[in-house]
CSV table of C-alpha atoms in Angstrom, one decimal:
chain,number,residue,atom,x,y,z
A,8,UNK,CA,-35.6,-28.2,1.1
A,9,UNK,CA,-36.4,-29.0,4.6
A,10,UNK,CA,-38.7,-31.9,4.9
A,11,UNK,CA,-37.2,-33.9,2.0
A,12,UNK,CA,-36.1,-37.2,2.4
A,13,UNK,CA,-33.0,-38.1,0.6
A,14,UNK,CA,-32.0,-42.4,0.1
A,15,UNK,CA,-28.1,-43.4,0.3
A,16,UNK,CA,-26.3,-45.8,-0.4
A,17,UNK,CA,-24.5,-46.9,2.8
A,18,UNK,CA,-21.8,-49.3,3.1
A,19,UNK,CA,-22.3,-51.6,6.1
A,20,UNK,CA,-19.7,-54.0,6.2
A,21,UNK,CA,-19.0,-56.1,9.4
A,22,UNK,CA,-22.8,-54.9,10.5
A,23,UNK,CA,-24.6,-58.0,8.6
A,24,UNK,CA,-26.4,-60.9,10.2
A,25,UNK,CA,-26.0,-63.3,7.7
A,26,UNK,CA,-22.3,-62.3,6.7
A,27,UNK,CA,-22.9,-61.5,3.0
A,28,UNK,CA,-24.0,-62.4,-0.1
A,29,UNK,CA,-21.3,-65.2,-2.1
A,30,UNK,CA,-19.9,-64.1,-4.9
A,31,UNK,CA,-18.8,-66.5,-7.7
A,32,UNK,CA,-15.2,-65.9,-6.7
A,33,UNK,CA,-15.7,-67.0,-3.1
A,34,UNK,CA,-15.7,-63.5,-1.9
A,35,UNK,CA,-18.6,-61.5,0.3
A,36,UNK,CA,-20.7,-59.1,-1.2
A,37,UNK,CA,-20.9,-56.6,1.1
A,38,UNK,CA,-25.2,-55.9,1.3
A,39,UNK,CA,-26.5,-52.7,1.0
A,40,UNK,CA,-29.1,-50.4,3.4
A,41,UNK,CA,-31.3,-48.0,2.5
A,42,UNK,CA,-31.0,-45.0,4.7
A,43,UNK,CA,-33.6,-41.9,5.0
A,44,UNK,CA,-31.8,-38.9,5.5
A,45,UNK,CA,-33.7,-35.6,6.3
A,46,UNK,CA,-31.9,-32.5,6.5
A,47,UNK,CA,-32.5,-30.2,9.5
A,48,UNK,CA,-32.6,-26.1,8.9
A,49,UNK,CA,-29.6,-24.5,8.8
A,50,UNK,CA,-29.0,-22.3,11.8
A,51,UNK,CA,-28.5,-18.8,11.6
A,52,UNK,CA,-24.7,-17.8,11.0
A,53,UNK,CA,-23.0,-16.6,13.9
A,54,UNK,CA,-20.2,-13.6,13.2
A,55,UNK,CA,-17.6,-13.5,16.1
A,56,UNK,CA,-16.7,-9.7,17.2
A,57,UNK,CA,-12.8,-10.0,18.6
A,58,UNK,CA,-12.3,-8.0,21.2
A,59,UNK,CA,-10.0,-5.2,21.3
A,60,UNK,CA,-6.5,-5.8,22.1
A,61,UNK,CA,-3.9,-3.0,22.7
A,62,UNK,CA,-0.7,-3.5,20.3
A,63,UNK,CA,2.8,-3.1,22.2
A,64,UNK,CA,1.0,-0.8,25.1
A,65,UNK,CA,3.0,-0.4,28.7
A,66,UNK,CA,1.1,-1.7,31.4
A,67,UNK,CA,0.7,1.5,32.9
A,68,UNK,CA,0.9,5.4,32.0
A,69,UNK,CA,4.0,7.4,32.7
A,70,UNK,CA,3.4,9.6,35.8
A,71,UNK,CA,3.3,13.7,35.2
A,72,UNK,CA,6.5,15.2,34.8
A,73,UNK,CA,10.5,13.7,35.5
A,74,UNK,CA,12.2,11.5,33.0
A,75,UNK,CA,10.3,9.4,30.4
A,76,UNK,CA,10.9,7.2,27.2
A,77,UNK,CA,9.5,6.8,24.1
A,78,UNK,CA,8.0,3.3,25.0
A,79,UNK,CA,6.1,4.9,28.0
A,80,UNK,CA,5.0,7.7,26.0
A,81,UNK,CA,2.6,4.9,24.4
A,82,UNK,CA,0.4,4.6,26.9
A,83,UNK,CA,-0.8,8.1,26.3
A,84,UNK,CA,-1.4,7.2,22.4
A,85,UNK,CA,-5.0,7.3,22.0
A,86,UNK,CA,-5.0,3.2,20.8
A,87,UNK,CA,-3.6,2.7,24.0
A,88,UNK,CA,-6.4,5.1,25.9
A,89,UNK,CA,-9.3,3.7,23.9
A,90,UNK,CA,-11.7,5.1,25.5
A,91,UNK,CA,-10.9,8.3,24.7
A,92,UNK,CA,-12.5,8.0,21.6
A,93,UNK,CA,-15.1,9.1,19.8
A,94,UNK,CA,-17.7,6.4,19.9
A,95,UNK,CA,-18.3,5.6,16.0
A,96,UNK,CA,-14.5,5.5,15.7
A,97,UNK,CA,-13.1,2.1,15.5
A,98,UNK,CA,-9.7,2.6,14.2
A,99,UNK,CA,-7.6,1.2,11.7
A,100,UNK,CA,-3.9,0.8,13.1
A,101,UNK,CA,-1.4,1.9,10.4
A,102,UNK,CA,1.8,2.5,12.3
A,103,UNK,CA,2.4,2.6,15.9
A,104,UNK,CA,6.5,3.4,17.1
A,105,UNK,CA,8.4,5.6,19.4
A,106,UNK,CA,12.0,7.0,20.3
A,107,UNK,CA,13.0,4.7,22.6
A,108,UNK,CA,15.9,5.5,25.2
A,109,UNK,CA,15.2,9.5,26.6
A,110,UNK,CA,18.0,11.9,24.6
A,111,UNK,CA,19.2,14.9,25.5
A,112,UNK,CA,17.4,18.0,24.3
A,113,UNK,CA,17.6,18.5,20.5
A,114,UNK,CA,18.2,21.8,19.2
A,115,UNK,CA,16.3,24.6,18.3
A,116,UNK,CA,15.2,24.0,14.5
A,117,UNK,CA,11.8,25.7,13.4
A,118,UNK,CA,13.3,29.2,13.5
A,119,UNK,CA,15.5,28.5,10.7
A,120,UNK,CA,12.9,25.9,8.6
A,121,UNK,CA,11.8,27.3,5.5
A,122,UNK,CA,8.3,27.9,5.1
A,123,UNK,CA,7.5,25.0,2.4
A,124,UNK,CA,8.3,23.0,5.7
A,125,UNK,CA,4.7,23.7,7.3
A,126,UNK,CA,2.9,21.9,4.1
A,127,UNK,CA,3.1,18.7,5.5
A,128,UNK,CA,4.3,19.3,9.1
A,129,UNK,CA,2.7,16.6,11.1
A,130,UNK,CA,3.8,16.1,14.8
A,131,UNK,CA,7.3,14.2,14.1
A,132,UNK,CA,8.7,17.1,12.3
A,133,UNK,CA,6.5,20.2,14.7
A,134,UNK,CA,7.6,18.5,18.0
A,135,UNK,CA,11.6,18.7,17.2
A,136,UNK,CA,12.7,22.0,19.1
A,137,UNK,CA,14.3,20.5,22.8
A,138,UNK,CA,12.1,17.2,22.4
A,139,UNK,CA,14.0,14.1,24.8
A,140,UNK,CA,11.2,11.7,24.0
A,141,UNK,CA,8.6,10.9,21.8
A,142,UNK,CA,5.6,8.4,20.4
A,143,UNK,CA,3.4,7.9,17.5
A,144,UNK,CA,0.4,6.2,16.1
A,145,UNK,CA,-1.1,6.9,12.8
A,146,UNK,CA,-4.5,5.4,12.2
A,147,UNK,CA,-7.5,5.3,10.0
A,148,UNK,CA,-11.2,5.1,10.3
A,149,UNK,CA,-14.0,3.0,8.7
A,150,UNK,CA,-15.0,4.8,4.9
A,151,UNK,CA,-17.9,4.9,6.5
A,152,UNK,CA,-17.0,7.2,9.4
A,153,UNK,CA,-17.0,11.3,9.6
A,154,UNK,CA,-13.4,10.7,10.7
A,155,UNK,CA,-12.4,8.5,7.5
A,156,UNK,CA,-9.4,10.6,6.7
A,157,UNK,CA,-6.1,9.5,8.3
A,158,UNK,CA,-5.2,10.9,11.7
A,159,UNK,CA,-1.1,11.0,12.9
A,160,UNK,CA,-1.5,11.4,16.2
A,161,UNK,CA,2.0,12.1,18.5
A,162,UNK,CA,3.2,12.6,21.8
A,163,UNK,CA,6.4,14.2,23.0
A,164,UNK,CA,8.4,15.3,26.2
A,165,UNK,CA,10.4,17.8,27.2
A,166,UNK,CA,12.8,18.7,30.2
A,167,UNK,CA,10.5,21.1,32.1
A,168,UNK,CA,9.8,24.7,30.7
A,169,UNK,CA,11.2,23.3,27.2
A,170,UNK,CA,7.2,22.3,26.2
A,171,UNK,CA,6.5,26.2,26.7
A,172,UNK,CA,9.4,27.1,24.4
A,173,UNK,CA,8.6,25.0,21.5
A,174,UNK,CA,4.9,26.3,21.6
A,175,UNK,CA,6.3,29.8,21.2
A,176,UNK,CA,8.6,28.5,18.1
A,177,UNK,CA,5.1,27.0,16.4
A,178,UNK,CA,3.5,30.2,16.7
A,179,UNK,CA,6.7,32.5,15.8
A,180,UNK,CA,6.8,30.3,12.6
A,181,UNK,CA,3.4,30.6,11.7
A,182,UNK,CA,3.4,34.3,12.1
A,183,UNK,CA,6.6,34.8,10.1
A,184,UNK,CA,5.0,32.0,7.2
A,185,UNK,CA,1.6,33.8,7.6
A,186,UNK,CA,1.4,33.4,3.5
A,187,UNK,CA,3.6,32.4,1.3
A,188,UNK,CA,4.1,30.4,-2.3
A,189,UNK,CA,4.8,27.1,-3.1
A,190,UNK,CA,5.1,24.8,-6.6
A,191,UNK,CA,3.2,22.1,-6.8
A,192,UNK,CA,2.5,21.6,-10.4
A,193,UNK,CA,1.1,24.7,-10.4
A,194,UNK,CA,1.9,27.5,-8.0
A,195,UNK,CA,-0.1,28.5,-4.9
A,196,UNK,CA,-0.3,30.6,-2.1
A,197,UNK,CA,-0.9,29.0,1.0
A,198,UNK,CA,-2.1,30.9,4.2
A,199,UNK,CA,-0.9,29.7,7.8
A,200,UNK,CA,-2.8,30.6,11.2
A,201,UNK,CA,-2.2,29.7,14.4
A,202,UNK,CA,-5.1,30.6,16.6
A,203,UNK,CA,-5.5,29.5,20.5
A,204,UNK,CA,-8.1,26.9,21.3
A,205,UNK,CA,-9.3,27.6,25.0
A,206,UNK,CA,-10.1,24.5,27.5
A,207,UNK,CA,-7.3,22.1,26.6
A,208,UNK,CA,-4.8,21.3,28.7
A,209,UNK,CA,-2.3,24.1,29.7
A,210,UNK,CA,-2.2,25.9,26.2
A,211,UNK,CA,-3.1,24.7,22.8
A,212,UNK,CA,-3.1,26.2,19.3
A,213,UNK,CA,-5.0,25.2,16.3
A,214,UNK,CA,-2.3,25.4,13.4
A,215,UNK,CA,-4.0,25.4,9.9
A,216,UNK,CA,-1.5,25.7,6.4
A,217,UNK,CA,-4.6,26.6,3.9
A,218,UNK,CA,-3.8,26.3,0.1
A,219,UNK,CA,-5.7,28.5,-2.3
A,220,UNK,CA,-8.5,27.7,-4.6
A,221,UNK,CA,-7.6,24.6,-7.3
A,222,UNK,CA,-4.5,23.9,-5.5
A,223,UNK,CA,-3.1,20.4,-6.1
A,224,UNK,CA,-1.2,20.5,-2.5
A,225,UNK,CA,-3.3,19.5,0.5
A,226,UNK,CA,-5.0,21.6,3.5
A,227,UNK,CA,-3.0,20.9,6.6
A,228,UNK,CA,-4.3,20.9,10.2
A,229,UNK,CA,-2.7,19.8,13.5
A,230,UNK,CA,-4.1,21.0,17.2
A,231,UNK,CA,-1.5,21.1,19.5
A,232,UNK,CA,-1.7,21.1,23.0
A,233,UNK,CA,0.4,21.2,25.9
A,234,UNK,CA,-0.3,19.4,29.3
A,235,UNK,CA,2.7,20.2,31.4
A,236,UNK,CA,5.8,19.4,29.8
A,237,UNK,CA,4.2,16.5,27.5
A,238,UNK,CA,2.6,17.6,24.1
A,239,UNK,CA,0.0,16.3,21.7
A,240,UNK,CA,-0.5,16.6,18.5
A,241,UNK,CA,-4.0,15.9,16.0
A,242,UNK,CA,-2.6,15.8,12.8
A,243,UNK,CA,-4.6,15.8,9.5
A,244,UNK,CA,-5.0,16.8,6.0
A,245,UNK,CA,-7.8,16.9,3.4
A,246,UNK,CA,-5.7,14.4,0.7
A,247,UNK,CA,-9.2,12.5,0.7
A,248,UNK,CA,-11.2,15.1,-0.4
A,249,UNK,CA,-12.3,16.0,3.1
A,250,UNK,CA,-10.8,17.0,6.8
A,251,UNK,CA,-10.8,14.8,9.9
A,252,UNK,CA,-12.8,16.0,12.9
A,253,UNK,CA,-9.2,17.4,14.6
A,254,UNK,CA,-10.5,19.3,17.7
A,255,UNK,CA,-13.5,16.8,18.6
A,256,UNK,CA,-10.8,13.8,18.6
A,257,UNK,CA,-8.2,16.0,20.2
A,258,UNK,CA,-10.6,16.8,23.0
A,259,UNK,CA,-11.2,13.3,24.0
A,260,UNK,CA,-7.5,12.4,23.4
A,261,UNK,CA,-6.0,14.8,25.8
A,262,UNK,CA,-7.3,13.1,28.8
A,263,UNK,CA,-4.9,10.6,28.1
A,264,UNK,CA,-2.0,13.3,29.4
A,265,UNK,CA,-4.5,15.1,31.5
A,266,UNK,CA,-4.7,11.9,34.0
């Protein structure tokens, strides 16, 4: 309690006048001094807030168009373009890698995937048709947060034209998986769509893979969008009982490509 005084004990040896009492030994008693002690109020605790630090970003984004590596691609990433983000999202950093060295184009896949392949498609496995480079984070948000589910965001680049191509592929595929059934400990039927989103970038598409009702197998949804010869991709699903806010994130996280 503030205000109380407490008495100690206090050892004050080599601070007496009269060097100590004598002891029957011949030794020094060392005397004792009453000290009054009063606490003062605690102050009020202090909570630090780090500042945020970029993990692994490039110093500076990749300029529009010609060659690029997976390493550059990062500094599109949206926890490398933190400001292109929704302001109550403070994200939780789960993974965070790239491609490295540019490859040549890799072949055409998505027209021979089965359709099973779309039920957990995120941008890794969509992006694959003529890709040369490529980046990824995948993040979380506070369980507080409308955005709480996990988001896989990705980035990729293509030799020019290629970017086009592989748009068509993701919209041929969803047209010829428009429904189909899969087993997941019991069977469903699971409806793809692939609708255009207007006013991002050069071209995007809003691909959903929707189970049917009491499926154990998640809802899918990724927006895609193409800036030039670069591509994004918002990736989520509904495995926490609800879906990410995919096209409000996606809006903001394009300007990171759009410059």
């Amino acid at each position: 309690m503030v205000g109380a005084v407490l008495t100690v004990v206090l050892g004050a040896s080599g601070c007496s006048s009269d060097g100590g009492r004598p002891l029957a030994d011949g030794s020094t008693a060392t005397p004792t001094t009453a000290v009054a002690v009063v606490p003062t109020p605690s102050a009020s605790p202090t909570i630090a807030v780090p500042s945020y630090t970029p993990p692994d970003c490039p110093s500076g984004s990749p300029a529009p168009g010609g060659p690029v590596n997976g390493h550059d691609l990062r500094a599109l990433l949206p926890i490398c373009q933190y400001q292109n983000r929704p302001a109550d999202w403070t994200p939780e950093l789960t993974s965070l890698e790239d491609g490295g060295p540019a490859s040549a184009p890799a072949a055409a896949e998505l027209p021979g995937k089965d359709c099973s392949f779309l039920v957990d498609a995120k941008g890794f496995n969509l992006s694959t048709d003529f890709r040369t480079a490529w980046a990824r984070e995948s993040d979380d948000a506070p369980s507080d947060s409308v955005f709480h589910p996990v988001v896989d965001d990705f980035i990729a680049a293509y030799q020019p034209g290629d970017a086009k191509k592989l748009l068509g592929d993701i919209r041929d595929f969803a047209d010829r998986c428009s429904s189909f059934d899969v087993y997941s400990g019991r069977q469903t039927t699971m409806t793809v769509t692939a609708d255009p989103l207007s006013g991002l970038g050069d071209e995007a598409i809003d691909l959903k893979c929707t189970p049917g009702p009491d499926a154990i197998v998640q809802r899918m949804e990724s927006i895609i969008i193409r800036v030039g010869d670069r591509v994004l991709f918002v990736t989520g699903d509904n495995h926490r009982g609800g879906m990410p806010k995919l096209q409000d994130l996606a809006t903001l996280e394009v300007r990171g490509l759009s410059g």
